[in-house]
Amino acid sequence: MSSVNASILLEVKNLRKYFPVRRGILKRVVAHVKAVDDIDIYIKEGETLGLVGESGCGKTTTGRTILRLTEPTSGEILFRSRKLAAQGEKYRELDIASASRKLIKLLRREMQIIFQDPYSSLNPRMTVGEIVGEPLLVHGVANHREREDRVRRLFNAVGLKPEYMKRYPHEFSGGQRQRIGIARALALEPELIVADEPVSALDVSIQAQVINLLQDLQKEFGLTYLVIAHNLSVVKYISSRVSVMYLGKIVELAETEELFLNPKHPYTEALMSAVPVPDPSYTRRRISLTGDVPNPMNPPSGCYFHPRCRYAQTICKSDTPVYRNVGTEHYVTCHFADSLKLQPVQTE
């Protein structure tokens, strides 16, 4: 990966998250599930990085580990916050992976998450006004009246009436609940928001409204997003760059238009071939992957994707491909990225 400049807000280096598998009466560790396996990504200030891949590839675990909601096994998660840097030189670059509890609480104000399920992520015993205002209470921000005023402003910002503050979550639709979750994430005015499948649980008619809302809020509050999704149409619409994940590894990363027009990894090509095109006269060659996703407890040797890759050769089975730059900030993990002519995606 190229050298990182001052506009990088978050940089992840060699991040791993292995979950131990215990068996027997003594619960001894006999193996590890490699949910996140040595990944490198970075996110620039003010941009939206999309993280895509099929279910079980480690997308959500990556997002939760970056926020230290899940403890990393190893690696660095470097956060370069302008707000925190203003408090002193020691906050200019913080390693979230090794930060103390006290420092993590400070970082919570600058890094928030929007959960996938708008139903289970809200406390049914609290009013929605209390839910949105809870981060302010936990961090001791503002007094009671000031908190109420800020919650009212947040409700207006996400398109909800302030009169709803006294209601409970069960009184709202799925789209409204997700707006409440977004308001809660904005309460502390963070710099980075991890949006974990923010529209996958919503009706199709509501998805576009929430995506447009996220884009409007990004401009209004100067936010940086990591958007985790499996819907490539959503990622294409909202993301500045897209990172493709397979079996715990990043296999390709590039600017959105570059990735869709010029995919370099066979797995990316297969994902793109499944994107619906709103043009009845356009016929796309659908690529069907054979076989099942390998077991993350015992991934294959060489390239993890080779058992399902139609371009695989002998070297793919024995040698692990290097994550390398094959263009202008276009990174890929494939031995033959320079020679393969993969199927692009229609963008119109």
mmCIF file of C-alpha atoms in Angstrom, residues 7-236:
data_model
loop_
_atom_site.group_PDB
_atom_site.id
_atom_site.type_symbol
_atom_site.label_atom_id
_atom_site.label_comp_id
_atom_site.label_asym_id
_atom_site.label_seq_id
_atom_site.Cartn_x
_atom_site.Cartn_y
_atom_site.Cartn_z
ATOM 1 C CA SER A 7 -6.017 13.260 4.712
ATOM 2 C CA ILE A 8 -6.259 9.670 5.973
ATOM 3 C CA LEU A 9 -8.609 9.429 8.954
ATOM 4 C CA LEU A 10 -8.358 5.680 9.607
ATOM 5 C CA GLU A 11 -5.680 3.199 8.583
ATOM 6 C CA VAL A 12 -5.870 -0.531 9.289
ATOM 7 C CA LYS A 13 -2.674 -2.583 9.073
ATOM 8 C CA ASN A 14 -2.408 -6.393 9.222
ATOM 9 C CA LEU A 15 -5.677 -6.670 11.145
ATOM 10 C CA ARG A 16 -6.636 -10.159 12.304
ATOM 11 C CA LYS A 17 -9.561 -11.473 14.298
ATOM 12 C CA TYR A 18 -9.477 -15.180 15.072
ATOM 13 C CA PHE A 19 -12.220 -16.798 17.147
ATOM 14 C CA PRO A 20 -11.052 -19.839 19.150
ATOM 15 C CA VAL A 21 -12.861 -23.159 18.713
ATOM 16 C CA ARG A 22 -12.989 -25.062 22.002
ATOM 17 C CA ARG A 23 -13.810 -28.741 22.439
ATOM 18 C CA GLY A 24 -13.743 -31.412 25.078
ATOM 19 C CA ILE A 25 -14.387 -31.335 28.820
ATOM 20 C CA LEU A 26 -11.471 -28.954 29.401
ATOM 21 C CA LYS A 27 -12.605 -26.676 26.552
ATOM 22 C CA ARG A 28 -9.194 -26.693 24.945
ATOM 23 C CA VAL A 29 -8.602 -24.573 21.863
ATOM 24 C CA VAL A 30 -8.360 -26.942 18.903
ATOM 25 C CA ALA A 31 -8.642 -24.467 16.035
ATOM 26 C CA HIS A 32 -9.437 -20.868 15.132
ATOM 27 C CA VAL A 33 -12.066 -19.352 12.855
ATOM 28 C CA LYS A 34 -10.172 -16.774 10.794
ATOM 29 C CA ALA A 35 -12.951 -14.204 10.497
ATOM 30 C CA VAL A 36 -10.574 -11.358 9.592
ATOM 31 C CA ASP A 37 -7.260 -12.532 8.214
ATOM 32 C CA ASP A 38 -4.495 -9.943 7.766
ATOM 33 C CA ILE A 39 -6.269 -7.052 6.031
ATOM 34 C CA ASP A 40 -5.066 -3.550 5.120
ATOM 35 C CA ILE A 41 -7.480 -0.699 4.371
ATOM 36 C CA TYR A 42 -7.568 3.046 4.814
ATOM 37 C CA ILE A 43 -10.356 5.624 4.830
ATOM 38 C CA LYS A 44 -9.855 9.255 3.818
ATOM 39 C CA GLU A 45 -11.518 12.156 5.594
ATOM 40 C CA GLY A 46 -14.989 12.867 4.226
ATOM 41 C CA GLU A 47 -15.202 9.832 1.945
ATOM 42 C CA THR A 48 -17.374 6.730 1.965
ATOM 43 C CA LEU A 49 -15.603 3.386 1.743
ATOM 44 C CA GLY A 50 -17.859 0.485 0.813
ATOM 45 C CA LEU A 51 -17.024 -2.995 2.121
ATOM 46 C CA VAL A 52 -18.735 -5.778 0.158
ATOM 47 C CA GLY A 53 -18.728 -9.558 -0.010
ATOM 48 C CA GLU A 54 -21.022 -12.528 0.432
ATOM 49 C CA SER A 55 -22.469 -13.495 3.808
ATOM 50 C CA GLY A 56 -19.913 -14.866 6.246
ATOM 51 C CA CYS A 57 -16.877 -13.244 4.625
ATOM 52 C CA GLY A 58 -16.053 -11.152 7.720
ATOM 53 C CA LYS A 59 -17.462 -7.732 6.813
ATOM 54 C CA THR A 60 -19.352 -7.095 10.054
ATOM 55 C CA THR A 61 -16.524 -8.495 12.171
ATOM 56 C CA THR A 62 -14.160 -6.070 10.441
ATOM 57 C CA GLY A 63 -16.385 -3.099 11.268
ATOM 58 C CA ARG A 64 -16.896 -4.144 14.878
ATOM 59 C CA THR A 65 -13.186 -4.843 15.350
ATOM 60 C CA ILE A 66 -12.231 -1.428 13.981
ATOM 61 C CA LEU A 67 -14.458 0.130 16.654
ATOM 62 C CA ARG A 68 -13.123 -2.267 19.330
ATOM 63 C CA LEU A 69 -16.621 -3.640 19.909
ATOM 64 C CA THR A 70 -14.815 -6.896 19.193
ATOM 65 C CA GLU A 71 -11.258 -7.302 20.446
ATOM 66 C CA PRO A 72 -8.696 -7.727 17.630
ATOM 67 C CA THR A 73 -6.316 -10.673 17.680
ATOM 68 C CA SER A 74 -3.469 -8.617 16.213
ATOM 69 C CA GLY A 75 -2.751 -5.664 13.952
ATOM 70 C CA GLU A 76 -2.937 -1.886 14.075
ATOM 71 C CA ILE A 77 -5.975 0.399 13.780
ATOM 72 C CA LEU A 78 -4.603 3.939 13.484
ATOM 73 C CA PHE A 79 -7.055 6.809 13.987
ATOM 74 C CA ARG A 80 -5.946 10.309 13.014
ATOM 75 C CA SER A 81 -8.602 12.630 14.415
ATOM 76 C CA ARG A 82 -8.292 16.374 13.888
ATOM 77 C CA LYS A 83 -10.575 16.978 16.872
ATOM 78 C CA LEU A 84 -8.493 14.836 19.212
ATOM 79 C CA ALA A 85 -5.210 16.188 17.814
ATOM 80 C CA ALA A 86 -6.342 19.648 18.886
ATOM 81 C CA GLN A 87 -6.259 18.382 22.494
ATOM 82 C CA GLY A 88 -2.561 17.514 22.338
ATOM 83 C CA GLU A 89 0.197 15.903 20.302
ATOM 84 C CA LYS A 90 -0.301 12.510 21.983
ATOM 85 C CA TYR A 91 -3.753 12.231 20.358
ATOM 86 C CA ARG A 92 -2.506 12.923 16.818
ATOM 87 C CA GLU A 93 -2.343 9.226 15.928
ATOM 88 C CA LEU A 94 -4.023 6.682 18.183
ATOM 89 C CA ASP A 95 -3.803 2.901 17.858
ATOM 90 C CA ILE A 96 -7.317 1.712 18.678
ATOM 91 C CA ALA A 97 -6.152 -1.911 18.819
ATOM 92 C CA SER A 98 -3.969 -1.271 21.892
ATOM 93 C CA ALA A 99 -5.814 1.700 23.456
ATOM 94 C CA SER A 100 -6.757 1.660 27.145
ATOM 95 C CA ARG A 101 -10.390 1.676 28.331
ATOM 96 C CA LYS A 102 -10.108 5.348 29.229
ATOM 97 C CA LEU A 103 -8.834 6.203 25.776
ATOM 98 C CA ILE A 104 -11.449 3.998 24.101
ATOM 99 C CA LYS A 105 -14.202 5.986 25.851
ATOM 100 C CA LEU A 106 -12.661 9.152 24.427
ATOM 101 C CA LEU A 107 -12.542 7.567 20.973
ATOM 102 C CA ARG A 108 -16.216 6.532 21.227
ATOM 103 C CA ARG A 109 -17.131 10.199 20.801
ATOM 104 C CA GLU A 110 -15.449 10.237 17.396
ATOM 105 C CA MET A 111 -16.431 6.762 16.143
ATOM 106 C CA GLN A 112 -19.993 5.451 16.104
ATOM 107 C CA ILE A 113 -21.971 2.633 14.488
ATOM 108 C CA ILE A 114 -25.332 2.268 12.769
ATOM 109 C CA PHE A 115 -26.557 -1.286 13.325
ATOM 110 C CA GLN A 116 -28.127 -3.508 10.701
ATOM 111 C CA ASP A 117 -31.344 -4.361 12.538
ATOM 112 C CA PRO A 118 -33.405 -1.284 13.476
ATOM 113 C CA TYR A 119 -35.659 -3.473 15.623
ATOM 114 C CA SER A 120 -33.216 -5.152 18.014
ATOM 115 C CA SER A 121 -30.774 -2.226 18.228
ATOM 116 C CA LEU A 122 -33.209 0.021 20.135
ATOM 117 C CA ASN A 123 -34.076 -0.547 23.809
ATOM 118 C CA PRO A 124 -37.855 -1.190 23.967
ATOM 119 C CA ARG A 125 -38.006 0.089 27.570
ATOM 120 C CA MET A 126 -36.701 3.560 26.686
ATOM 121 C CA THR A 127 -38.386 6.360 24.779
ATOM 122 C CA VAL A 128 -36.703 7.220 21.511
ATOM 123 C CA GLY A 129 -35.762 10.614 22.955
ATOM 124 C CA GLU A 130 -33.919 8.853 25.776
ATOM 125 C CA ILE A 131 -32.256 6.492 23.285
ATOM 126 C CA VAL A 132 -30.901 9.316 21.127
ATOM 127 C CA GLY A 133 -29.859 11.336 24.169
ATOM 128 C CA GLU A 134 -28.175 8.425 25.993
ATOM 129 C CA PRO A 135 -24.711 8.946 24.404
ATOM 130 C CA LEU A 136 -24.781 12.552 25.630
ATOM 131 C CA LEU A 137 -25.679 11.368 29.131
ATOM 132 C CA VAL A 138 -22.988 8.650 29.220
ATOM 133 C CA HIS A 139 -20.270 11.061 28.120
ATOM 134 C CA GLY A 140 -21.480 13.909 30.329
ATOM 135 C CA VAL A 141 -22.159 16.218 27.410
ATOM 136 C CA ALA A 142 -24.490 19.132 28.194
ATOM 137 C CA ASN A 143 -27.122 19.422 30.914
ATOM 138 C CA HIS A 144 -30.675 18.070 30.768
ATOM 139 C CA ARG A 145 -32.177 21.016 28.869
ATOM 140 C CA GLU A 146 -29.278 21.217 26.432
ATOM 141 C CA ARG A 147 -29.544 17.488 25.775
ATOM 142 C CA GLU A 148 -33.244 17.796 24.981
ATOM 143 C CA ASP A 149 -32.532 20.672 22.600
ATOM 144 C CA ARG A 150 -29.842 18.677 20.820
ATOM 145 C CA VAL A 151 -32.094 15.616 20.524
ATOM 146 C CA ARG A 152 -34.793 17.814 18.958
ATOM 147 C CA ARG A 153 -32.290 19.108 16.419
ATOM 148 C CA LEU A 154 -31.171 15.559 15.638
ATOM 149 C CA PHE A 155 -34.760 14.445 15.088
ATOM 150 C CA ASN A 156 -35.220 17.291 12.627
ATOM 151 C CA ALA A 157 -31.934 16.414 10.905
ATOM 152 C CA VAL A 158 -33.018 12.809 10.234
ATOM 153 C CA GLY A 159 -36.536 13.740 9.135
ATOM 154 C CA LEU A 160 -38.515 12.923 12.287
ATOM 155 C CA LYS A 161 -40.848 15.194 14.223
ATOM 156 C CA PRO A 162 -39.556 16.268 17.656
ATOM 157 C CA GLU A 163 -42.987 15.409 19.080
ATOM 158 C CA TYR A 164 -42.046 11.737 18.630
ATOM 159 C CA MET A 165 -39.419 11.942 21.386
ATOM 160 C CA LYS A 166 -41.808 10.618 24.034
ATOM 161 C CA ARG A 167 -42.793 7.554 22.044
ATOM 162 C CA TYR A 168 -41.331 4.038 22.273
ATOM 163 C CA PRO A 169 -39.582 2.078 19.486
ATOM 164 C CA HIS A 170 -42.523 -0.273 18.853
ATOM 165 C CA GLU A 171 -44.601 2.708 17.719
ATOM 166 C CA PHE A 172 -42.405 3.294 14.658
ATOM 167 C CA SER A 173 -41.906 1.650 11.275
ATOM 168 C CA GLY A 174 -38.622 0.030 10.249
ATOM 169 C CA GLY A 175 -37.492 3.074 8.269
ATOM 170 C CA GLN A 176 -38.296 5.410 11.170
ATOM 171 C CA ARG A 177 -36.412 3.178 13.594
ATOM 172 C CA GLN A 178 -33.347 3.262 11.388
ATOM 173 C CA ARG A 179 -33.573 7.060 11.341
ATOM 174 C CA ILE A 180 -33.611 6.953 15.145
ATOM 175 C CA GLY A 181 -30.492 4.767 15.067
ATOM 176 C CA ILE A 182 -28.815 7.260 12.735
ATOM 177 C CA ALA A 183 -29.741 10.135 15.069
ATOM 178 C CA ARG A 184 -28.201 8.239 17.997
ATOM 179 C CA ALA A 185 -24.986 7.724 16.017
ATOM 180 C CA LEU A 186 -24.833 11.471 15.307
ATOM 181 C CA ALA A 187 -25.486 12.568 18.906
ATOM 182 C CA LEU A 188 -21.810 13.022 19.848
ATOM 183 C CA GLU A 189 -20.884 14.586 16.490
ATOM 184 C CA PRO A 190 -18.421 11.820 15.494
ATOM 185 C CA GLU A 191 -15.940 11.947 12.643
ATOM 186 C CA LEU A 192 -16.311 8.301 11.560
ATOM 187 C CA ILE A 193 -19.487 6.218 11.307
ATOM 188 C CA VAL A 194 -19.520 2.493 10.553
ATOM 189 C CA ALA A 195 -22.835 1.693 8.855
ATOM 190 C CA ASP A 196 -23.395 -2.061 9.074
ATOM 191 C CA GLU A 197 -25.923 -3.022 6.376
ATOM 192 C CA PRO A 198 -27.901 0.168 7.110
ATOM 193 C CA VAL A 199 -30.718 -0.544 4.621
ATOM 194 C CA SER A 200 -30.763 -4.339 4.210
ATOM 195 C CA ALA A 201 -33.607 -4.779 6.741
ATOM 196 C CA LEU A 202 -35.778 -2.086 5.129
ATOM 197 C CA ASP A 203 -38.375 -2.176 2.367
ATOM 198 C CA VAL A 204 -36.993 -1.352 -1.071
ATOM 199 C CA SER A 205 -39.161 1.780 -1.198
ATOM 200 C CA ILE A 206 -37.513 3.062 1.998
ATOM 201 C CA GLN A 207 -33.922 2.129 1.169
ATOM 202 C CA ALA A 208 -33.359 5.021 -1.240
ATOM 203 C CA GLN A 209 -34.687 7.518 1.326
ATOM 204 C CA VAL A 210 -32.258 6.315 3.995
ATOM 205 C CA ILE A 211 -29.307 6.254 1.572
ATOM 206 C CA ASN A 212 -30.050 9.812 0.460
ATOM 207 C CA LEU A 213 -30.382 10.829 4.109
ATOM 208 C CA LEU A 214 -26.932 9.390 4.878
ATOM 209 C CA GLN A 215 -25.431 11.356 1.989
ATOM 210 C CA ASP A 216 -27.126 14.590 3.093
ATOM 211 C CA LEU A 217 -25.909 14.126 6.670
ATOM 212 C CA GLN A 218 -22.384 13.438 5.424
ATOM 213 C CA LYS A 219 -22.314 16.838 3.725
ATOM 214 C CA GLU A 220 -23.968 18.629 6.647
ATOM 215 C CA PHE A 221 -21.807 17.175 9.432
ATOM 216 C CA GLY A 222 -18.589 16.421 7.512
ATOM 217 C CA LEU A 223 -18.811 12.682 8.199
ATOM 218 C CA THR A 224 -16.630 9.808 7.036
ATOM 219 C CA TYR A 225 -18.379 6.473 6.411
ATOM 220 C CA LEU A 226 -17.433 2.814 6.313
ATOM 221 C CA VAL A 227 -20.520 1.247 4.706
ATOM 222 C CA ILE A 228 -20.791 -2.530 5.009
ATOM 223 C CA ALA A 229 -23.218 -4.084 2.531
ATOM 224 C CA HIS A 230 -23.892 -7.000 0.227
ATOM 225 C CA ASN A 231 -26.109 -4.997 -2.144
ATOM 226 C CA LEU A 232 -23.675 -3.793 -4.801
ATOM 227 C CA SER A 233 -26.166 -1.304 -6.213
ATOM 228 C CA VAL A 234 -26.291 0.449 -2.839
ATOM 229 C CA VAL A 235 -22.508 0.442 -2.531
ATOM 230 C CA LYS A 236 -22.072 1.772 -6.051
#
